């Protein structure tokens, strides 16, 4: 069921977030999408999880890019989340987020800390994203020094039930694969499925951009 009061509150937070971080939402173009996907570090899987949620995956080792490139990745990420939220099923079920740290070095993690990329996403997904409360975040293959990063993230991690929806699975991520089986995951995330269709994903976002740009309530 929809909770109208909660929906109104989230919409207010969403509008406030967009106004405060306008640079992440303005000027999204086909070139933004091309550059944002160039390093193949953000994907939305074609199939939903067992709870009917879209699964968004972040391959953190591929985020070792310049500031200008990271800005395109950020824009592409928030645009993707907005596109997914156009779906009524997502508005009810929420999303599942997978953050894969395999191959991430301490220097890369420090850079990500400085850019506040992960922290911003956590804040947006748990406190602003208009979907329902079911927003599970799975952290997999995190290195031993991730605890330092986690401490830096603490102010952005929600309290209460939302905090309990952040799961750390450790190296190998075997507990994660019990939740989302390898058979339904692409090889980029340690799965046994086919490689992710990056070209098809780019086309999906391009079509969404064209559709939203025609809408009187477009988000770009």
Tab-separated table of N, CA and C in Angstrom, residues 32 57 63 90 93 111 131 140 147 150 170 173-174 185 191 205 215 219:
chain	number	residue	atom	x	y	z
A	32	UNK	N	26.754	12.478	-21.587
A	32	UNK	CA	26.918	12.178	-20.158
A	32	UNK	C	26.807	10.684	-19.919
A	57	UNK	N	24.278	-2.445	-9.250
A	57	UNK	CA	25.601	-2.912	-8.833
A	57	UNK	C	26.651	-1.833	-9.095
A	63	UNK	N	36.353	2.725	-10.350
A	63	UNK	CA	36.108	4.142	-10.109
A	63	UNK	C	37.396	4.951	-10.023
A	90	UNK	N	8.947	-0.491	-8.525
A	90	UNK	CA	10.096	-0.019	-7.749
A	90	UNK	C	9.641	0.931	-6.653
A	93	UNK	N	8.413	-1.641	-4.057
A	93	UNK	CA	9.370	-2.623	-3.544
A	93	UNK	C	10.728	-2.043	-3.184
A	111	UNK	N	40.503	8.006	-1.946
A	111	UNK	CA	39.995	8.952	-2.957
A	111	UNK	C	38.464	8.962	-2.963
A	131	UNK	N	11.380	5.453	-3.454
A	131	UNK	CA	10.881	4.086	-3.315
A	131	UNK	C	10.511	3.776	-1.880
A	140	UNK	N	30.116	-6.283	-0.652
A	140	UNK	CA	30.790	-7.567	-0.851
A	140	UNK	C	32.264	-7.372	-1.191
A	147	UNK	N	37.128	-1.096	7.236
A	147	UNK	CA	36.619	-0.613	8.515
A	147	UNK	C	36.908	0.880	8.698
A	150	UNK	N	34.370	2.575	6.624
A	150	UNK	CA	33.062	2.454	7.271
A	150	UNK	C	32.907	3.507	8.374
A	170	UNK	N	31.938	-9.653	3.299
A	170	UNK	CA	33.336	-10.029	3.359
A	170	UNK	C	33.892	-10.610	2.072
A	173	UNK	N	32.228	-13.338	-0.494
A	173	UNK	CA	30.808	-12.985	-0.549
A	173	UNK	C	29.872	-14.188	-0.610
A	174	UNK	N	30.258	-15.303	0.014
A	174	UNK	CA	29.430	-16.512	-0.071
A	174	UNK	C	28.045	-16.298	0.529
A	185	UNK	N	23.477	-13.777	-11.697
A	185	UNK	CA	24.389	-12.638	-11.699
A	185	UNK	C	25.370	-12.724	-12.859
A	191	UNK	N	29.310	-13.924	-10.783
A	191	UNK	CA	28.206	-14.817	-11.101
A	191	UNK	C	28.540	-15.795	-12.206
A	205	UNK	N	19.218	3.473	-21.166
A	205	UNK	CA	19.283	4.805	-20.572
A	205	UNK	C	19.032	5.899	-21.615
A	215	UNK	N	8.663	14.522	-21.663
A	215	UNK	CA	7.634	14.630	-20.640
A	215	UNK	C	7.587	16.046	-20.093
A	219	UNK	N	12.934	15.178	-15.754
A	219	UNK	CA	13.823	15.337	-14.595
A	219	UNK	C	15.199	15.831	-14.979
